[in-house]
Short mmCIF file of C-alpha atoms in Angstrom, two decimals:
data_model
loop_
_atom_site.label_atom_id
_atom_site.label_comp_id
_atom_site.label_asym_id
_atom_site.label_seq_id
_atom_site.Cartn_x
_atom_site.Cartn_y
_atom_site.Cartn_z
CA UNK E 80 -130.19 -144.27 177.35
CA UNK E 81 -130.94 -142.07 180.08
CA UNK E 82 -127.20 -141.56 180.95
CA UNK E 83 -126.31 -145.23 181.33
CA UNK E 84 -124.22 -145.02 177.89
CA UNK E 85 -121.57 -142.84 176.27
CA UNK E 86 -121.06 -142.56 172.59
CA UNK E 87 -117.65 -143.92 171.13
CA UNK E 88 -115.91 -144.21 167.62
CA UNK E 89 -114.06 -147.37 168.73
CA UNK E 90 -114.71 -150.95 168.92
CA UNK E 91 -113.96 -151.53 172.68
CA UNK E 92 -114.53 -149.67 175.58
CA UNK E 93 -112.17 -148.34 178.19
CA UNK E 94 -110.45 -151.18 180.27
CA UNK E 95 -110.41 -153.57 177.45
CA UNK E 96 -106.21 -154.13 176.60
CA UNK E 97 -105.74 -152.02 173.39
CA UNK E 98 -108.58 -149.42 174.26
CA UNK E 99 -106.71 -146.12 172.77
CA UNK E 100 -108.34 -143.25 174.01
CA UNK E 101 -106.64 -140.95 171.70
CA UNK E 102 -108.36 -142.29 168.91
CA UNK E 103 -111.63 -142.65 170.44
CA UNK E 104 -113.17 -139.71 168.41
CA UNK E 105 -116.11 -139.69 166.49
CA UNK E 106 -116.48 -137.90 163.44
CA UNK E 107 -117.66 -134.33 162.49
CA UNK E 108 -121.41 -134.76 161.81
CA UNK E 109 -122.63 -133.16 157.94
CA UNK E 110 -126.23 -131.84 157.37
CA UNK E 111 -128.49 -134.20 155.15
CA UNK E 112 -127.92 -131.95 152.00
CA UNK E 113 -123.79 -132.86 152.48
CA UNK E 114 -124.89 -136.43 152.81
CA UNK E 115 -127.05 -136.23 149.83
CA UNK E 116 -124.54 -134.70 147.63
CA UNK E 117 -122.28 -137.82 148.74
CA UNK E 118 -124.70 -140.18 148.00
CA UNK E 119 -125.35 -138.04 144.52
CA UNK E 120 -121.35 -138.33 144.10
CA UNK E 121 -122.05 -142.30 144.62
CA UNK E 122 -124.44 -142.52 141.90
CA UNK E 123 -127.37 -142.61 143.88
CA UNK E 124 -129.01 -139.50 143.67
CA UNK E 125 -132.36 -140.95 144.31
CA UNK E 126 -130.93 -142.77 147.53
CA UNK E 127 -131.43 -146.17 148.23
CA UNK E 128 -133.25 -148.78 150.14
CA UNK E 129 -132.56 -151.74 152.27
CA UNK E 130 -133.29 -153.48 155.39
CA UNK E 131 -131.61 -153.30 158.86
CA UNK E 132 -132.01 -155.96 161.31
CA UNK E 133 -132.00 -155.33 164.77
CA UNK E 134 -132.94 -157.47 168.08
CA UNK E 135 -135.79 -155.96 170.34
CA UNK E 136 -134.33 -158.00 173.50
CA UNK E 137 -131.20 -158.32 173.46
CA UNK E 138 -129.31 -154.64 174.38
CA UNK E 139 -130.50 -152.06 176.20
CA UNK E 140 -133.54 -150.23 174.22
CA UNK E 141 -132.11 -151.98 171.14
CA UNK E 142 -135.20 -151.72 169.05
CA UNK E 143 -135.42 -148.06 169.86
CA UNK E 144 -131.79 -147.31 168.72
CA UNK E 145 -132.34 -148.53 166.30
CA UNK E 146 -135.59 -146.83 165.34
CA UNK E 147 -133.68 -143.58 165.72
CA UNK E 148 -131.43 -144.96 163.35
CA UNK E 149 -134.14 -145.08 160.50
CA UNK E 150 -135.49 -141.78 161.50
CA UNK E 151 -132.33 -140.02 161.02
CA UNK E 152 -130.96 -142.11 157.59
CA UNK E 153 -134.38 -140.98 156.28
CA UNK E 154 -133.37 -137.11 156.01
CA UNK E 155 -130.26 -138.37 153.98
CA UNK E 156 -132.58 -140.06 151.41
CA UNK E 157 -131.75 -143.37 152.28
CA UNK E 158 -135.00 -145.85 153.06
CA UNK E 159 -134.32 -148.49 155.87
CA UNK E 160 -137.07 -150.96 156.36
CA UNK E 161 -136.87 -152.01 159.87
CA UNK E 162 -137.06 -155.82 161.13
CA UNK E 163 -136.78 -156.03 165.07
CA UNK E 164 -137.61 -159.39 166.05
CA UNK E 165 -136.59 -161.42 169.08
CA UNK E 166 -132.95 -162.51 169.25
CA UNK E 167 -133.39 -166.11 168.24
CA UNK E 168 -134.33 -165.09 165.25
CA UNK E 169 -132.68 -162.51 164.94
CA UNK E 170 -129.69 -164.13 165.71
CA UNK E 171 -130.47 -167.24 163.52
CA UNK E 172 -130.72 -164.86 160.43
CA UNK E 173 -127.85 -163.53 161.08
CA UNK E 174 -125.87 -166.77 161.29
CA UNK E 175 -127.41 -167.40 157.68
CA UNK E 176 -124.53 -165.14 156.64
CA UNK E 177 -121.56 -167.37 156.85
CA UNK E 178 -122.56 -169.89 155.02
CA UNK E 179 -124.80 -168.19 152.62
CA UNK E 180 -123.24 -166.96 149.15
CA UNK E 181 -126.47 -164.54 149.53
CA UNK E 182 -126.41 -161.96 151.61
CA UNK E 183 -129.00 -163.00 154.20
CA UNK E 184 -128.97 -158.87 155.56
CA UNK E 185 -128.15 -155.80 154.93
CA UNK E 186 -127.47 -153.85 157.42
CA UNK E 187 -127.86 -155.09 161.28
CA UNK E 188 -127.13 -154.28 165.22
CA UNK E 189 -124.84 -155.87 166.85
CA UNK E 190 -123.35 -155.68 170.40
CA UNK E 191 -119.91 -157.00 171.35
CA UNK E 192 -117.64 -157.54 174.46
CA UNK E 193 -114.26 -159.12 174.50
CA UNK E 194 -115.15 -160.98 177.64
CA UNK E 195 -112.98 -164.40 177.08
CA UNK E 196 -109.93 -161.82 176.97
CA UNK E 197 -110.46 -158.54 177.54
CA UNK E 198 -108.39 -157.46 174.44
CA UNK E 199 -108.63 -155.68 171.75
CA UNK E 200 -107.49 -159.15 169.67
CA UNK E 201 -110.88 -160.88 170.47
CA UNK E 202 -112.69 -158.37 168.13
CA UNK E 203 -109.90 -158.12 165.33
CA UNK E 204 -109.72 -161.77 164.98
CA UNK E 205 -113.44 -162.26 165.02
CA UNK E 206 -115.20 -159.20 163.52
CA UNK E 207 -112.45 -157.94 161.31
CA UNK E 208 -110.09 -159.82 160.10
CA UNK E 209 -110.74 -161.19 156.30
CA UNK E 210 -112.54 -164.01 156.88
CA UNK E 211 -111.25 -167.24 156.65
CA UNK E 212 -113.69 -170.30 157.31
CA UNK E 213 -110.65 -172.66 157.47
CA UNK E 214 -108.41 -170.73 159.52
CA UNK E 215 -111.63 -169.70 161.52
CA UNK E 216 -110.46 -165.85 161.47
CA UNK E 217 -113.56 -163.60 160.72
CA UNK E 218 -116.27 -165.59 161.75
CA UNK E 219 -118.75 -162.86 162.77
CA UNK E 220 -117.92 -160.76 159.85
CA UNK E 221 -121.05 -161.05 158.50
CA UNK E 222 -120.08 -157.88 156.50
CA UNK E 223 -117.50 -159.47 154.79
CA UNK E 224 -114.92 -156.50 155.44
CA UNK E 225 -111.53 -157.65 154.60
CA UNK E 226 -108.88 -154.78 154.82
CA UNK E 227 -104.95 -157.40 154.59
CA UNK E 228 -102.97 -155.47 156.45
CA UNK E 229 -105.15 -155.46 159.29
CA UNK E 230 -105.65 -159.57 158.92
CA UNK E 231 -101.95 -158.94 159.21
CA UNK E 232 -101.61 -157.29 162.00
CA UNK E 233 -103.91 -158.89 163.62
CA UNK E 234 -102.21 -162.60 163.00
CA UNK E 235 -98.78 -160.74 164.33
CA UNK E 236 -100.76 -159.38 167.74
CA UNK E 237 -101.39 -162.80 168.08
CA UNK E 238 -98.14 -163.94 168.74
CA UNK E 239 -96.28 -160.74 169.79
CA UNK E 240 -94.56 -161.00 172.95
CA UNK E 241 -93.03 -157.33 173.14
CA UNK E 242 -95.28 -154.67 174.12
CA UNK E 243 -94.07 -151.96 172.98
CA UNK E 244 -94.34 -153.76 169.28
CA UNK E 245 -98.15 -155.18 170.10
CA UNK E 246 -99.04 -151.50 170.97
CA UNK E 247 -98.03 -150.36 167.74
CA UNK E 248 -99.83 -153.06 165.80
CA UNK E 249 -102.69 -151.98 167.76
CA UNK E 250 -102.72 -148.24 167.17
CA UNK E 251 -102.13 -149.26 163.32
CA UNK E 252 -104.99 -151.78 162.95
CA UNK E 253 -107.48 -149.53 164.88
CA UNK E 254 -106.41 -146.77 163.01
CA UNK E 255 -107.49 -148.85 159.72
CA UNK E 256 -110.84 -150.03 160.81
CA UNK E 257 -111.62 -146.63 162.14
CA UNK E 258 -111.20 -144.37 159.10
CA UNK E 259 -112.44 -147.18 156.26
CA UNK E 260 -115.55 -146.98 158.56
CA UNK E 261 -115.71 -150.65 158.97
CA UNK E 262 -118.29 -150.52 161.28
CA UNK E 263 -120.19 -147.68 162.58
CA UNK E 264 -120.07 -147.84 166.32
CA UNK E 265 -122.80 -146.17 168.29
CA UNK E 266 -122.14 -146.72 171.99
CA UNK E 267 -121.46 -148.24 175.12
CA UNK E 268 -123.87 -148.90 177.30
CA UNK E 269 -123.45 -149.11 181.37
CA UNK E 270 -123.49 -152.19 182.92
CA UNK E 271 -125.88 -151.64 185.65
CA UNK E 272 -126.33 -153.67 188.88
CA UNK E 273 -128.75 -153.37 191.74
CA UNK E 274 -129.03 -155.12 195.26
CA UNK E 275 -130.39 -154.50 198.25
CA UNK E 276 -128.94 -152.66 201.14
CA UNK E 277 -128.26 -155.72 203.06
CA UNK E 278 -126.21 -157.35 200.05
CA UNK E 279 -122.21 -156.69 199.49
CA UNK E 280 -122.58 -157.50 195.94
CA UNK E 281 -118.88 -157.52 193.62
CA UNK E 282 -120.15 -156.30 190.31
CA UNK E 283 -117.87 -157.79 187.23
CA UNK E 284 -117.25 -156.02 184.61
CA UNK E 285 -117.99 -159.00 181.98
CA UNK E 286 -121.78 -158.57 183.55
CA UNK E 287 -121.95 -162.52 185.12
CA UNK E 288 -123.25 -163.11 188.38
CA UNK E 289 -121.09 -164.77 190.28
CA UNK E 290 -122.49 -166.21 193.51
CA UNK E 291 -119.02 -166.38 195.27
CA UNK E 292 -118.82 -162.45 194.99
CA UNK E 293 -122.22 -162.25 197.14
CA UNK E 294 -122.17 -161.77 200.80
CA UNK E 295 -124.97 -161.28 202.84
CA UNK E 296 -125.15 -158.53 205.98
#
């Protein structure tokens, strides 16, 4: 990433309401023969093999994360076939999951920033929380994680008007999501912005250009 990213253990980054730096820490790494002992534990001592579906333009040097990804699985025995494709199809398979009783992937990339918000809420109520086509909770968990006292907690953030209490709910529901290893975040890239000397240029941090913030010399 050349230095425009920084690893993280958490679902948001830093600025996003909820962000909890304390528990922004990613786990001790184990050696393939650890993992393969786990996996052995798991009943597959032979490893497995799947698919993971990533987008090749869509995030910064997406497909090659994700290549590294597959390099590094591989030592731990586990085979993942990897299908980069453009986003719109990418995307569209994806979307195959919430109505599909079949799993339509795997395993797959996927970027996300709370940018209606900027809280921690957006991505509880739409990546983790059980999901719930009716209530329309969960709709991009594709995964199908469904932890209830998170749902819970989440549903109660919602509506929370004391701080102090919403904090709490917080810690406790990123807490859960962190340790079950709901998802396995990666990092956060940079949002990067370039003009020209003669440009006063406001850069937002939900990455839009907005022509009002633009001011010529």
């Amino acid at each position: 990433m050349r230095g425009q990213a920084f690893p993280t253990a958490l679902m948001v980054a830093p600025g996003i309401a909820g962000y909890t730096k304390e528990l922004d820490v990613r786990p001790a790494l184990i050696g393939p023969d650890e993992a393969k002992k786990l996996l052995t534990a798991a009943g597959y001592p032979n490893g497995f093999e799947m698919v993971l579906d990533c987008p090749n333009d869509r995030y910064v040097n997406d497909e090659k994360v994700c290549q590294a990804v597959v390099a590094m699985v591989a030592r731990t025995g586990i085979k993942l076939n990897l299908r980069a494709q453009t986003r719109l199809k990418f995307f569209a398979q994806i979307a195959l999951q919430v109505a599909n009783p079949v799993p339509a992937v795997n395993m797959y990339m996927l970027g996300w920033s709370p940018g209606s918000t900027y809280d921690v809420h957006n991505v509880l109520e739409n990546l983790l929380q059980c999901f719930d086509q009716k209530a329309r909770k969960g709709q991009t968990n594709n995964g199908r994680y469904c932890d209830k006292r998170l749902t819970e907690l989440s549903d109660q953030m919602e509506v929370e008007t004391d701080k102090a209490k919403r904090d709490a709910m917080i810690v406790e529901a990123t807490k859960i999501y962190r340790d079950d290893f709901a998802f396995l975040p990666i990092h956060q890239q940079t949002v990067i912005w370039a003009a020209r000397k003669n440009v006063d240029l406001f850069q937002s941090p939900d990455n839009y250009f907005h022509l009002r913030m633009v001011r010529m010399k």
